[in-house]
Coordinates of N, CA, C and O in Angstrom, one line a residue:
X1 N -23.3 14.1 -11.7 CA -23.0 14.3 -13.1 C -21.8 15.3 -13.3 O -21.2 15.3 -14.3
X2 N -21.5 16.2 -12.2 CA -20.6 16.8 -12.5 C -18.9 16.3 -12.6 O -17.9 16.8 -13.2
X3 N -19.0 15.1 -11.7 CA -17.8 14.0 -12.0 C -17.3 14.2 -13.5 O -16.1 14.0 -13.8
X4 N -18.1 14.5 -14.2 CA -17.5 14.3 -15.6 C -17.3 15.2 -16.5 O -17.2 15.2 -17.7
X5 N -17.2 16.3 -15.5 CA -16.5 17.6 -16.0 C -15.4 17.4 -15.5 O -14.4 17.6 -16.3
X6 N -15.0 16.8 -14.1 CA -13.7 16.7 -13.4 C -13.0 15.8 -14.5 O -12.0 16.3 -15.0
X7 N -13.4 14.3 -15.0 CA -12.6 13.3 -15.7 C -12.2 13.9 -16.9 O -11.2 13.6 -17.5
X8 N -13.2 15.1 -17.3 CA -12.6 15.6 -18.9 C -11.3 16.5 -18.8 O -10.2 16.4 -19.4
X9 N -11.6 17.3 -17.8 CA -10.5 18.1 -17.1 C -9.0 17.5 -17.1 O -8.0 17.8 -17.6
X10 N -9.6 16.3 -16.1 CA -8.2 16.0 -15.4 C -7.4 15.0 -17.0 O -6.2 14.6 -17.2
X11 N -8.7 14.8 -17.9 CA -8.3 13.4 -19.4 C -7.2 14.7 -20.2 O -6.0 14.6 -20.7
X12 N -7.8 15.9 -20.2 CA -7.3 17.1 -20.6 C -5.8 17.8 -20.5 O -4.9 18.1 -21.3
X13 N -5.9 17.9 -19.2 CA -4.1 17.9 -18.3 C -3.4 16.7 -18.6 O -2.4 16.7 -19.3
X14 N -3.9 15.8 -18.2 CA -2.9 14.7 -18.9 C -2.4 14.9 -20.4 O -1.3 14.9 -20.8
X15 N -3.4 15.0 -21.1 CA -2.6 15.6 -22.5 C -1.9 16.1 -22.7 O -1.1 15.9 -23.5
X16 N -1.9 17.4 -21.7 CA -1.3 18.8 -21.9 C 0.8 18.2 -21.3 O 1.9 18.4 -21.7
X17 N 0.1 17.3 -20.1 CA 1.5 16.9 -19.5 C 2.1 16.1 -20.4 O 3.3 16.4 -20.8
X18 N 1.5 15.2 -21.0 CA 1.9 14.1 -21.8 C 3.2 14.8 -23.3 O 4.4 14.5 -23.7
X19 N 2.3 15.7 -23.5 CA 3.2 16.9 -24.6 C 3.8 17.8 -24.6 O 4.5 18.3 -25.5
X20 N 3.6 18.2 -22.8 CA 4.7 18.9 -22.6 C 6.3 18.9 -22.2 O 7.2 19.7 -22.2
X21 N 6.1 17.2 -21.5 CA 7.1 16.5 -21.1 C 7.7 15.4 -22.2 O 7.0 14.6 -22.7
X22 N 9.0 15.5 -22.5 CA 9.8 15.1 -23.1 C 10.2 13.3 -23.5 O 9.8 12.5 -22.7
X23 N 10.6 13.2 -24.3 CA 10.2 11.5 -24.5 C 9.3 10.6 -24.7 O 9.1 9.5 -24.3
X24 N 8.5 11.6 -25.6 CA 6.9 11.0 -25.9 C 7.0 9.6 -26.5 O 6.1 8.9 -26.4
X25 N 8.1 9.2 -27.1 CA 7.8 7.8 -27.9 C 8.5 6.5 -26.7 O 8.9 5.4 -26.9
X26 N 8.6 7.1 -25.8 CA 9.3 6.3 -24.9 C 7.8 5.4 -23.8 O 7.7 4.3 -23.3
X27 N 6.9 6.6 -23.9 CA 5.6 5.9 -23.0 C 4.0 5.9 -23.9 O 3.7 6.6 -24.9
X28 N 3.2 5.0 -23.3 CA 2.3 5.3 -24.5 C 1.8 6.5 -24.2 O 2.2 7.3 -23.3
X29 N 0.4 6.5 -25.2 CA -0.1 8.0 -25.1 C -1.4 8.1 -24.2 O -2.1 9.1 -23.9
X30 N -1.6 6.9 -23.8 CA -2.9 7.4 -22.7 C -2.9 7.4 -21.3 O -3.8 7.4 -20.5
X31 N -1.4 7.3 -21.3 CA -1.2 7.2 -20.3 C -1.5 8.5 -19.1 O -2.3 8.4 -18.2
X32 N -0.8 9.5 -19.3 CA -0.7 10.6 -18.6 C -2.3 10.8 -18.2 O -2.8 10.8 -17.1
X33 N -3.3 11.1 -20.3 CA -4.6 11.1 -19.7 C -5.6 10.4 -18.7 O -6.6 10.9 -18.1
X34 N -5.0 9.0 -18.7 CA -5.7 8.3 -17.7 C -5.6 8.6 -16.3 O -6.5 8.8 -15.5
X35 N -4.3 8.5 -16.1 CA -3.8 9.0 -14.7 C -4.2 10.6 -13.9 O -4.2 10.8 -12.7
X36 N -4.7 11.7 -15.2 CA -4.8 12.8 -15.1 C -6.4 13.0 -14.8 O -7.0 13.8 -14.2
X37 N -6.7 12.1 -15.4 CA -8.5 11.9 -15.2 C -8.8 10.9 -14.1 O -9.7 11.2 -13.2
X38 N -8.1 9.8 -14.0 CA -8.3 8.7 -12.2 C -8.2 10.3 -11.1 O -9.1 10.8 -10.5
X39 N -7.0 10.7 -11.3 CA -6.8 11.8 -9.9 C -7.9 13.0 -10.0 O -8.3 13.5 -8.9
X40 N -8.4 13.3 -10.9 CA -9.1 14.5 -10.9 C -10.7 14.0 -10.2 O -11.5 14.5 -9.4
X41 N -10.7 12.9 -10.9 CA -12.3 11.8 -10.4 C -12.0 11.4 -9.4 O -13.0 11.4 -8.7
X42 N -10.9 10.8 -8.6 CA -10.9 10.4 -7.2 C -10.7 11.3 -6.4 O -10.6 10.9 -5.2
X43 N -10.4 12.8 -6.5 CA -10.1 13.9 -5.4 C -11.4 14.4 -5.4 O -12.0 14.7 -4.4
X44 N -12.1 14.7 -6.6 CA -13.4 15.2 -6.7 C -14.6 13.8 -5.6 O -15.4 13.9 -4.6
X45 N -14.3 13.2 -6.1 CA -15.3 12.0 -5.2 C -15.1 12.2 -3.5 O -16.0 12.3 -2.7
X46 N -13.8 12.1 -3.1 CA -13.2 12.3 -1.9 C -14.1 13.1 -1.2 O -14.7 12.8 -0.2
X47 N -14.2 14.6 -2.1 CA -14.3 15.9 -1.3 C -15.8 15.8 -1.4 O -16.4 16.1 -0.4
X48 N -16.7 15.3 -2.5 CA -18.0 15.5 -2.0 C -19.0 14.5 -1.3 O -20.2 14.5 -1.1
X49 N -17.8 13.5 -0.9 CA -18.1 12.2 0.0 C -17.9 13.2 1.4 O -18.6 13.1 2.4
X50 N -16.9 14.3 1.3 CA -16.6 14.7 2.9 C -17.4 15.7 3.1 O -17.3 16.3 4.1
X51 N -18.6 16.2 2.0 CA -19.4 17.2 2.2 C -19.1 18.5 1.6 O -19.6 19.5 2.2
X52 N -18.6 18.6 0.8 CA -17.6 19.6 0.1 C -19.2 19.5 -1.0 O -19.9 18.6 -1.5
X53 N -19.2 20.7 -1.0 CA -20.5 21.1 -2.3 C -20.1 21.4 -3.4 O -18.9 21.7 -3.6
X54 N -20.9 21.4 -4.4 CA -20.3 22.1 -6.3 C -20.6 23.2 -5.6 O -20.4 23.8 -6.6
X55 N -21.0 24.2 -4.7 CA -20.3 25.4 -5.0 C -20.0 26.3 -4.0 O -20.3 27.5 -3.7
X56 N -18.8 24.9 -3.5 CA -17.5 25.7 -3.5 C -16.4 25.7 -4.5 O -16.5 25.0 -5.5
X57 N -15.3 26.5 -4.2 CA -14.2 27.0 -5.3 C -13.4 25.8 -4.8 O -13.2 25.2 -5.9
X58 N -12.9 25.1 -4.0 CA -12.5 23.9 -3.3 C -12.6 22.9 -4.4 O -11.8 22.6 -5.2
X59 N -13.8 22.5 -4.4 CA -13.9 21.6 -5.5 C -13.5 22.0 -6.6 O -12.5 21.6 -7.1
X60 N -14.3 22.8 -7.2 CA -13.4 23.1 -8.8 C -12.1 23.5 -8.7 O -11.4 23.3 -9.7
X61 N -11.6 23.9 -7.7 CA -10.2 24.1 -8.1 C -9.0 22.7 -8.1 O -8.0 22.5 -8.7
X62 N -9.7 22.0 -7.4 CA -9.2 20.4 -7.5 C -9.3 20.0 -8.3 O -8.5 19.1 -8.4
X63 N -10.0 20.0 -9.2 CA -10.1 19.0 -10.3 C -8.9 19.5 -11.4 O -8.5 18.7 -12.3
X64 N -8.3 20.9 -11.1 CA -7.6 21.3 -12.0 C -5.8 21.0 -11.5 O -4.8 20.8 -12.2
X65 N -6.0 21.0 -9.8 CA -4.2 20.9 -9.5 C -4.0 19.7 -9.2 O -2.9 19.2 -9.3
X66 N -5.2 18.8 -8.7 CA -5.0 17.4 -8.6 C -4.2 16.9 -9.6 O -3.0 16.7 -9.4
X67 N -4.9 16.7 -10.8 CA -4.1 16.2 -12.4 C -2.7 16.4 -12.8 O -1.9 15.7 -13.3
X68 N -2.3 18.0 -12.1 CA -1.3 18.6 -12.3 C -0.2 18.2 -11.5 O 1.0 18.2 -11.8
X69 N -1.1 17.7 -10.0 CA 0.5 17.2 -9.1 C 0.5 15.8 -9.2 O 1.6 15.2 -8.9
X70 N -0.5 15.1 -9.6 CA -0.4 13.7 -9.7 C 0.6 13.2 -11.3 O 1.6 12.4 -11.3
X71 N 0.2 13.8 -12.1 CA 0.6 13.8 -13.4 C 1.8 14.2 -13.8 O 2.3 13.6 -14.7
X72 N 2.2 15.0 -13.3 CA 3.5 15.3 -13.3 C 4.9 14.7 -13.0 O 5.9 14.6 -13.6
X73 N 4.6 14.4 -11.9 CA 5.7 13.3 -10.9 C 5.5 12.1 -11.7 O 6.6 11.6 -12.0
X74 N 4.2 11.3 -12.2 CA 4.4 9.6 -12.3 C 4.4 9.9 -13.9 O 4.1 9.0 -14.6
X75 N 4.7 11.2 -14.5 CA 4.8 11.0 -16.1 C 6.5 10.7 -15.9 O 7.0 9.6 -16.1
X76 N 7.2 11.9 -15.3 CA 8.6 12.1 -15.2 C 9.3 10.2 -14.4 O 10.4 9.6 -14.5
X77 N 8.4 10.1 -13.7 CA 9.4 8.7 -13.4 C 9.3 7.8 -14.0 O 10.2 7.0 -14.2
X78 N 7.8 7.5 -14.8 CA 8.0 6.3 -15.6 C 8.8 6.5 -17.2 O 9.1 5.7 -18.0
X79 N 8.8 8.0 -17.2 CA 10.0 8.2 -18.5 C 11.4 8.2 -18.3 O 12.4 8.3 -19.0
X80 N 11.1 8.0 -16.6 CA 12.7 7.8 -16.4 C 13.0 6.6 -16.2 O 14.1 6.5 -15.7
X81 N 12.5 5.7 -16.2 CA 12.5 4.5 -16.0 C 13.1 3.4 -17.2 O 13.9 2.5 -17.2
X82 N 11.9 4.4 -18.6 CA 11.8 3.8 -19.6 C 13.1 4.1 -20.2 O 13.7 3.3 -20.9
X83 N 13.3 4.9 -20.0 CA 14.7 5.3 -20.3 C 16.0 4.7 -20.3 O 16.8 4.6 -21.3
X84 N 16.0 4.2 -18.8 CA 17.0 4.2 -18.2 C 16.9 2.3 -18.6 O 17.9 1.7 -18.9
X85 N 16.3 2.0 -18.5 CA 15.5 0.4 -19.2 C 16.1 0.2 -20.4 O 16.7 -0.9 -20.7
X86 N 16.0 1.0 -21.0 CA 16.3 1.0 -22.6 C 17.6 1.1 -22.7 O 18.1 0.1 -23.1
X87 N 18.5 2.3 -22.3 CA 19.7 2.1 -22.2 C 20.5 0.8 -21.6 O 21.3 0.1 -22.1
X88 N 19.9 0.9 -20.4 CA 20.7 -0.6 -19.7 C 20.2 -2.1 -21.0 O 21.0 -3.0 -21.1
X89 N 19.3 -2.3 -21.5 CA 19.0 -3.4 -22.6 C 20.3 -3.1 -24.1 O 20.7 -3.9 -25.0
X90 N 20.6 -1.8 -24.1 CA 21.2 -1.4 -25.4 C 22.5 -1.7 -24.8 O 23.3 -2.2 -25.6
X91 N 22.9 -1.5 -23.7 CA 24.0 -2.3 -22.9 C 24.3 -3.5 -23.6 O 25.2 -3.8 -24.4
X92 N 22.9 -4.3 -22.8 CA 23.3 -5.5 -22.3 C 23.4 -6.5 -24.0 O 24.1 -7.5 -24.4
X93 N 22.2 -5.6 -24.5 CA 22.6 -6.3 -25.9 C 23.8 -6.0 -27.2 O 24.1 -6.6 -28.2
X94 N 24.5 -4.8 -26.6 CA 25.7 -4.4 -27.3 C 25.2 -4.0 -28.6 O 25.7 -4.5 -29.6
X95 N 23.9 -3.0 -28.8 CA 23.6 -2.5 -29.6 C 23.6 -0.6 -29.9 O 22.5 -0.3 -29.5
X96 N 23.9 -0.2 -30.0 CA 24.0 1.5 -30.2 C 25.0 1.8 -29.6 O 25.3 3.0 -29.6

């Protein structure tokens, strides 16, 4: 049951990335949180599949930098993506 302190965590960071990184109307909004909660629930699973107990600091501290290094990188690329998508279409349609 504690899985679901990690997914709130990591649903949490995602928000926090989501709004703190730039170009919000360019990606949807649940994104970051999903991504931020899969990493936090799949590193947490990992470690107490490998024997990793709730109490060590190991685990809890994962649930918190997981979100953060996962979330970070695939917010920033797929805003750059979208971006970069959008412009090349405003090209191609000779609009703006």
């Amino acid at each position: 049951m504690q899985i679901l302190i990690a997914l709130i965590v990591g649903a949490a960071l995602g928000v926090a990335v989501h709004f703190h990184i730039g170009h919000r109307t360019t990606r949807g909004v649940v994104i970051a949180p999903i991504v931020g909660a899969f990493s936090a629930g799949l590193v947490w699973t990992i470690l107490t599949w490998a024997g990793v107990g709730i109490d060590s600091i190991w685990l809890w501290l994962s649930m918190f930098v997981a979100p953060l290094l996962v979330t970070y990188p695939v917010v920033i690329l797929l805003t750059r993506a979208r971006v970069a998508h959008d412009a090349a279409e405003r090209t191609r349609l000779k609009i703006g």
